[in-house]
PDB file of C-alpha atoms and ligand atoms in Angstrom:
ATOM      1  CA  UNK A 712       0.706  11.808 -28.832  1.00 49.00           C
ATOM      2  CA  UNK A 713      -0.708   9.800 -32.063  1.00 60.00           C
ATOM      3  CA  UNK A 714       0.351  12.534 -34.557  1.00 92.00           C
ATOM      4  CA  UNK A 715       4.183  11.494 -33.324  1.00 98.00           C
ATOM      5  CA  UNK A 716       5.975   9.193 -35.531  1.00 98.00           C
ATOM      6  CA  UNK A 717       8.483   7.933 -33.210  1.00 98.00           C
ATOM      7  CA  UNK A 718       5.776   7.470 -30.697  1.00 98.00           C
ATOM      8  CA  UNK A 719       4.139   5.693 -33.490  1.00 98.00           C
ATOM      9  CA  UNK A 720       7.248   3.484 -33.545  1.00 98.00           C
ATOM     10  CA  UNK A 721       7.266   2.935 -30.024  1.00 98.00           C
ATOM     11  CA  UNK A 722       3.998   1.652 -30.063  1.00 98.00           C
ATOM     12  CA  UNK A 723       4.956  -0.523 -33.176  1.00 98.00           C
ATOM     13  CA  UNK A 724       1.861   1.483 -34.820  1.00 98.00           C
ATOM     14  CA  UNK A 725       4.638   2.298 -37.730  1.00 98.00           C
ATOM     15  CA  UNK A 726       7.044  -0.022 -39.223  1.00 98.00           C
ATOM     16  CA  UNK A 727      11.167   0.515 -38.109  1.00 98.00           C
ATOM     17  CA  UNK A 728      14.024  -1.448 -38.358  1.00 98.00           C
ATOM     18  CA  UNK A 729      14.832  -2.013 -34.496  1.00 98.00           C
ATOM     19  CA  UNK A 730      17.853  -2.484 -33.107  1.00 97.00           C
ATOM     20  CA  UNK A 731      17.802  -2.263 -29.487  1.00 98.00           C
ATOM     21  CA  UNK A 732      14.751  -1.861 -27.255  1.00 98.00           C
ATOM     22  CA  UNK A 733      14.914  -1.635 -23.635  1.00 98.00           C
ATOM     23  CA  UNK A 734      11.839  -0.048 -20.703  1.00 98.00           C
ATOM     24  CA  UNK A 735      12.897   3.235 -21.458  1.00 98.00           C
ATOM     25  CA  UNK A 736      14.771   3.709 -25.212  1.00 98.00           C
ATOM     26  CA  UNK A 737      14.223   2.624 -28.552  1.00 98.00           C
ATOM     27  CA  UNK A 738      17.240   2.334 -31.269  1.00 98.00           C
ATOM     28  CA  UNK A 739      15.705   2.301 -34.865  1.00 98.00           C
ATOM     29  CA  UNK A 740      17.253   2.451 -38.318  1.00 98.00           C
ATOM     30  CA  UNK A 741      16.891   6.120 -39.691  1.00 98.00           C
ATOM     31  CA  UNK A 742      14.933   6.199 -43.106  1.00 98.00           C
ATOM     32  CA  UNK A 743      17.155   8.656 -44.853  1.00 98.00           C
ATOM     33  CA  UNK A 744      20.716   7.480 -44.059  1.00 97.00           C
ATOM     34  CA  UNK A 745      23.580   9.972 -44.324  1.00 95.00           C
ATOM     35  CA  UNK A 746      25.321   6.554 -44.309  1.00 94.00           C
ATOM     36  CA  UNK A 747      24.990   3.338 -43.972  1.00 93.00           C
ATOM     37  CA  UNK A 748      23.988   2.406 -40.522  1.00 94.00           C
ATOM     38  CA  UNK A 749      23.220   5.787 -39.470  1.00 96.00           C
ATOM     39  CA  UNK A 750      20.281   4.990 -36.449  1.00 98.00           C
ATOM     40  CA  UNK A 751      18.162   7.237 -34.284  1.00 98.00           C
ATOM     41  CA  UNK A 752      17.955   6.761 -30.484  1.00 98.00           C
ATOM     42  CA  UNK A 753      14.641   7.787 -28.618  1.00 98.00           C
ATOM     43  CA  UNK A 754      13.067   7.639 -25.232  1.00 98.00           C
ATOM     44  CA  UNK A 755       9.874   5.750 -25.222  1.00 98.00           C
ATOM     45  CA  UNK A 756       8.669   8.328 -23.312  1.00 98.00           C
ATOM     46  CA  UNK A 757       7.488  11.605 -25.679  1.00 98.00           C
ATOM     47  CA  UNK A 758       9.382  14.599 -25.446  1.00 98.00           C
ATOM     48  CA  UNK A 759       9.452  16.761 -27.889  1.00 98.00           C
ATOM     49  CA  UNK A 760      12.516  19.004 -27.352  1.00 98.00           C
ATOM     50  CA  UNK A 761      15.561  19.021 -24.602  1.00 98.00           C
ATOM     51  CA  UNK A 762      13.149  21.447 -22.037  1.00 98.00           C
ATOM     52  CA  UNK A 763      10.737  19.083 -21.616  1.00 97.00           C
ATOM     53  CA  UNK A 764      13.146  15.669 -21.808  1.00 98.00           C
ATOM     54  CA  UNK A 765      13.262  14.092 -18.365  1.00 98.00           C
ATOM     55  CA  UNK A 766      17.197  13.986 -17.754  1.00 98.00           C
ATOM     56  CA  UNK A 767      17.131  10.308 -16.764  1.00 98.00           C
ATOM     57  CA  UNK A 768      15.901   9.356 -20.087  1.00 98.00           C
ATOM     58  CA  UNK A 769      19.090  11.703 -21.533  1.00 98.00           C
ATOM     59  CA  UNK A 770      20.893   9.647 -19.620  1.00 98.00           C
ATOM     60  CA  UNK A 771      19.739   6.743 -21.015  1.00 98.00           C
ATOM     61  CA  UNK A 772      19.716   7.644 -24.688  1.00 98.00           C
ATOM     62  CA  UNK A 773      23.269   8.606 -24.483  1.00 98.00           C
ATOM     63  CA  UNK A 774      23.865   5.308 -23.095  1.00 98.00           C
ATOM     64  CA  UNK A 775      22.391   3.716 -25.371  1.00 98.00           C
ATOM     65  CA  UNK A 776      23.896   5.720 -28.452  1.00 98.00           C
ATOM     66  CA  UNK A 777      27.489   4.618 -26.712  1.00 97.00           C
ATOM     67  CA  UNK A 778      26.564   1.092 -26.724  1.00 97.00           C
ATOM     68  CA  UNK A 779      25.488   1.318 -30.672  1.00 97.00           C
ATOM     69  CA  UNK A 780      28.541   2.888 -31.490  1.00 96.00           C
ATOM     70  CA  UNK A 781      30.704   0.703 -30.090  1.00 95.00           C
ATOM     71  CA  UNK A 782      28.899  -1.703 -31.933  1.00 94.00           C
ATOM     72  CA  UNK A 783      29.498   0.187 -35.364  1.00 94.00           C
ATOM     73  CA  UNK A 784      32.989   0.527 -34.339  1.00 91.00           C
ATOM     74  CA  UNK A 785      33.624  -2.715 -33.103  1.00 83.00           C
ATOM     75  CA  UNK A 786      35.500  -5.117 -35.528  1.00 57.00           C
ATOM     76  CA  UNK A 787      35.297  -8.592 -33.651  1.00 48.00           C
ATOM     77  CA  UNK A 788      31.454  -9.316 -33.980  1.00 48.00           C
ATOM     78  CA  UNK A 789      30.826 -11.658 -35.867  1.00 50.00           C
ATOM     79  CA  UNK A 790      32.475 -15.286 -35.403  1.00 55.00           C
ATOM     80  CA  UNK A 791      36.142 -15.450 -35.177  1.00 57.00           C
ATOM     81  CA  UNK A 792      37.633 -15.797 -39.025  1.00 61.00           C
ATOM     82  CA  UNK A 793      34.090 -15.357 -40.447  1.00 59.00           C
ATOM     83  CA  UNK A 794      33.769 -12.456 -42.347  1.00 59.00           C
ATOM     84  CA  UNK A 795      31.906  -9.131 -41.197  1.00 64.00           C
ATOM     85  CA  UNK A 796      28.902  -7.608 -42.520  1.00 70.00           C
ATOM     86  CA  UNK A 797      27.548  -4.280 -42.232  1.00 73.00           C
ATOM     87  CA  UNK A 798      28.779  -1.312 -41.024  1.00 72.00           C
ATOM     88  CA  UNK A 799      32.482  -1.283 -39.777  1.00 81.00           C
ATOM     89  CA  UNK A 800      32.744   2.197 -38.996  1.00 92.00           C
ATOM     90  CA  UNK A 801      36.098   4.038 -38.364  1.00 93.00           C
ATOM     91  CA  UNK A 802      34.503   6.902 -36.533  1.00 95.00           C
ATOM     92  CA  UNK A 803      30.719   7.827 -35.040  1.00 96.00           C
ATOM     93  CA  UNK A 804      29.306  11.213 -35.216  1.00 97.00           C
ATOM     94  CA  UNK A 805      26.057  11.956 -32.091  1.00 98.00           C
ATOM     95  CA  UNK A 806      23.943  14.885 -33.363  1.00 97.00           C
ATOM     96  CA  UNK A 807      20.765  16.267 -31.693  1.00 98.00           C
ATOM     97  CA  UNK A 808      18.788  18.694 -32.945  1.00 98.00           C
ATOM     98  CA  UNK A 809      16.622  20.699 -30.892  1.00 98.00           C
ATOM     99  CA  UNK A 810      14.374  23.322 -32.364  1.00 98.00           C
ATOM    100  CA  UNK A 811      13.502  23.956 -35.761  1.00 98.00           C
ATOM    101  CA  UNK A 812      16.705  26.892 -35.831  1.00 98.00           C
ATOM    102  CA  UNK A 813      18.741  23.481 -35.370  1.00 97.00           C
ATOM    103  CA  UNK A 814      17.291  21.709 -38.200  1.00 96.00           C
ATOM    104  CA  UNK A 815      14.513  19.608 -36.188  1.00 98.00           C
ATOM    105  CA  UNK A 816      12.266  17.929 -38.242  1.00 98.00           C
ATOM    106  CA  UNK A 817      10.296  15.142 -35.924  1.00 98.00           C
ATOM    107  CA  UNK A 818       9.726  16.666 -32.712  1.00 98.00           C
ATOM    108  CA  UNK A 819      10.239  13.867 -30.693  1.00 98.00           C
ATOM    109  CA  UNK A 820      13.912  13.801 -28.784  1.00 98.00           C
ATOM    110  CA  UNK A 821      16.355  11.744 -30.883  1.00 98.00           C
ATOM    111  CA  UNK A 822      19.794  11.197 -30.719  1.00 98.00           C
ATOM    112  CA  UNK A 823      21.588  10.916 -34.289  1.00 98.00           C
ATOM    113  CA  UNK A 824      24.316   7.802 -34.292  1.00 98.00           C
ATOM    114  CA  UNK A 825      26.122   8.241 -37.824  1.00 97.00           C
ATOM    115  CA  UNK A 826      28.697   5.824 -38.718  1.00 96.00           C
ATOM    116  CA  UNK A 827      31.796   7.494 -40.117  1.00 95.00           C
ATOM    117  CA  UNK A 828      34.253   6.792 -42.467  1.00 93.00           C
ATOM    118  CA  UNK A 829      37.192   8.198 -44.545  1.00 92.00           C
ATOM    119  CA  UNK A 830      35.306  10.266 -47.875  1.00 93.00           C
ATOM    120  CA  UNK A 831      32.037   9.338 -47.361  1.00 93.00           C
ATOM    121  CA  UNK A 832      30.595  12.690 -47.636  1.00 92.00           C
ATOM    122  CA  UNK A 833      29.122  13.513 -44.459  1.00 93.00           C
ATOM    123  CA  UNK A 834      30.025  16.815 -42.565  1.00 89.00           C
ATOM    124  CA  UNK A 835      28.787  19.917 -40.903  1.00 86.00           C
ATOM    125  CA  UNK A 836      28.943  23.050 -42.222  1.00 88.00           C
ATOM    126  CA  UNK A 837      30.265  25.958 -40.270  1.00 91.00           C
ATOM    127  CA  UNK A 838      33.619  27.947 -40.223  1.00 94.00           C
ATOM    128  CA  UNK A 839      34.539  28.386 -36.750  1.00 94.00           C
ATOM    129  CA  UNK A 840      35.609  31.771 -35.362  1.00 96.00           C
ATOM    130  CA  UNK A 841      38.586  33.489 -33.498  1.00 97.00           C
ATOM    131  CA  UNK A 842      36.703  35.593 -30.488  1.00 97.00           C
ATOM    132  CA  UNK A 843      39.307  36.983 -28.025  1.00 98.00           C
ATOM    133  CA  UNK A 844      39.524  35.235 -24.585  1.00 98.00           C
ATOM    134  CA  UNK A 845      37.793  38.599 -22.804  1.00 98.00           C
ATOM    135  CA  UNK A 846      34.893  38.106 -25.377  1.00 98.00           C
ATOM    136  CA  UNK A 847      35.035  34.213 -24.265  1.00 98.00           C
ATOM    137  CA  UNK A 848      34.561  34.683 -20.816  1.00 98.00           C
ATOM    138  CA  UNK A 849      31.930  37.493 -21.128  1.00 98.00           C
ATOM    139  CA  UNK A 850      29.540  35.075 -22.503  1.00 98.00           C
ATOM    140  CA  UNK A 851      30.942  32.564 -20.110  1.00 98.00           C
ATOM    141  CA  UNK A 852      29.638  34.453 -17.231  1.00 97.00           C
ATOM    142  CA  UNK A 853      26.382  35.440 -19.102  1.00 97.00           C
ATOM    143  CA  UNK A 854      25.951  31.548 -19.518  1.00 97.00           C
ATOM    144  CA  UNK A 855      26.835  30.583 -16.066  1.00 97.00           C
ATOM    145  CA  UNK A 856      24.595  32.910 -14.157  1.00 97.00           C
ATOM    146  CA  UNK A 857      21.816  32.098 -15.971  1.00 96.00           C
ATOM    147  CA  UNK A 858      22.699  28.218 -14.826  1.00 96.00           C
ATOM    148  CA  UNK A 859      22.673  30.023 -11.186  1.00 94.00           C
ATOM    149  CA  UNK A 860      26.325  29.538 -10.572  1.00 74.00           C
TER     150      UNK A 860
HETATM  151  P1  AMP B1374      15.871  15.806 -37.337  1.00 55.73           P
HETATM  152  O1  AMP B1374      14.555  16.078 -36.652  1.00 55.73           O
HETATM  153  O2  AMP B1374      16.300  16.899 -38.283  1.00 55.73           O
HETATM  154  O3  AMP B1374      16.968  15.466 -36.365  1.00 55.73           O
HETATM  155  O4  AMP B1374      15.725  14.562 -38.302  1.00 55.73           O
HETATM  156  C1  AMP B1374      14.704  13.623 -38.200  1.00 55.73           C
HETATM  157  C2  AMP B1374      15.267  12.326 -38.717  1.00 55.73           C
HETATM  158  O5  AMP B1374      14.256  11.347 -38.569  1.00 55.73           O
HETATM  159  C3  AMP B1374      15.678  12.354 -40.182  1.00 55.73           C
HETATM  160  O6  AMP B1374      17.020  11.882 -40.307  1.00 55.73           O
HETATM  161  C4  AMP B1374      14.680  11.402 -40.848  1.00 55.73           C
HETATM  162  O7  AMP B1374      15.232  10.678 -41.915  1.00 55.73           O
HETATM  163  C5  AMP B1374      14.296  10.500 -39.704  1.00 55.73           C
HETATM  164  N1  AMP B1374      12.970   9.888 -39.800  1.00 55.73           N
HETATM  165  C6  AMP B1374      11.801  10.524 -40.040  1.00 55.73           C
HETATM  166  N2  AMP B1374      10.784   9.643 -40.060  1.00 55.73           N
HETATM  167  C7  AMP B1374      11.333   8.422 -39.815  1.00 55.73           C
HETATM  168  C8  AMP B1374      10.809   7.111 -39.711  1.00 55.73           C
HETATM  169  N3  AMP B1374       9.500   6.865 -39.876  1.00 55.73           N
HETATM  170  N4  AMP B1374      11.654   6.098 -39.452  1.00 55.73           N
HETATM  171  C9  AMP B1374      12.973   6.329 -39.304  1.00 55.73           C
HETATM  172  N5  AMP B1374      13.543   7.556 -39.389  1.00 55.73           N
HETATM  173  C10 AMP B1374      12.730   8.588 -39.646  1.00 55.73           C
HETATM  174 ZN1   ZN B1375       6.572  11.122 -29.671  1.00 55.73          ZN
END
């Protein structure tokens, strides 16, 4: 897949600011912050939507994306009574979008880690809605039978 940029990445073909590597994930700085510290999490292996992602490497890019955002969250790295750099964040958004009707731009699975904190600017847009329960649980049994429950 040499027209993929994160494969590109992966294969350290294209310069990114790494920040966890392991056999099957990648954790890379993204290039257009919404804020600081905001990072992408891939699997090595090329996927290039949620259909075609092997669910083991889901697993392991969620798993990964908890691990980094403890990290943003956490306030004791760093030396005891030195004090911290980067991003202390007081919150972490995930976001994954999957098809271009979701905003995909690289179509190579990656999971979103954005740092969060009090006014600095970042949200979704979206008013939610008030369906009725009966209209709820229509499309809840549309959903589920086409899971096969
Ligand atoms: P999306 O597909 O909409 O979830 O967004 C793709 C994300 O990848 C954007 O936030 C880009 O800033 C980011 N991105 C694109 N190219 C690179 C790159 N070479 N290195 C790091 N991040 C990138
Ligand atoms: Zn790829």
């Amino acid at each position: 897949m040499s027209t993929c940029i994160f494969c590109a990445i992966v294969a350290r073909a294209a310069e990114a600011s790494i920040v966890h590597e392991d056999e099957h994930t990648l954790a890379f700085m993204d290039i257009r912050p919404f804020t600081p510290g905001h990072l992408l999490v891939v699997p090595k292996a090329h996927a290039s939507g949620l259909a075609d992602l092997d669910p083991e490497d889901g697993r392991r890019v969620f798993a990964v994306g908890q691990r980094v955002a403890a990290a943003l969250r956490d306030g004791s790295v760093g030396r005891p009574g030195e004090p911290q750099d980067g991003p202390r964040a007081d919150g972490v958004n995930f976001f994954l979008a999957d098809g271009v009707a979701a905003g995909q731009e690289v179509f190579h699975v990656h999971l979103h880690v954005i740092p969060r904190a009090a006014g600095d600017g970042f949200g979704l847009r979206g008013r939610p809605t008030s369906p009725r329960r009966p209209d709820l649980d229509h499309l809840a049994g549309t959903i589920r039978r086409r899971l096969g429950a």
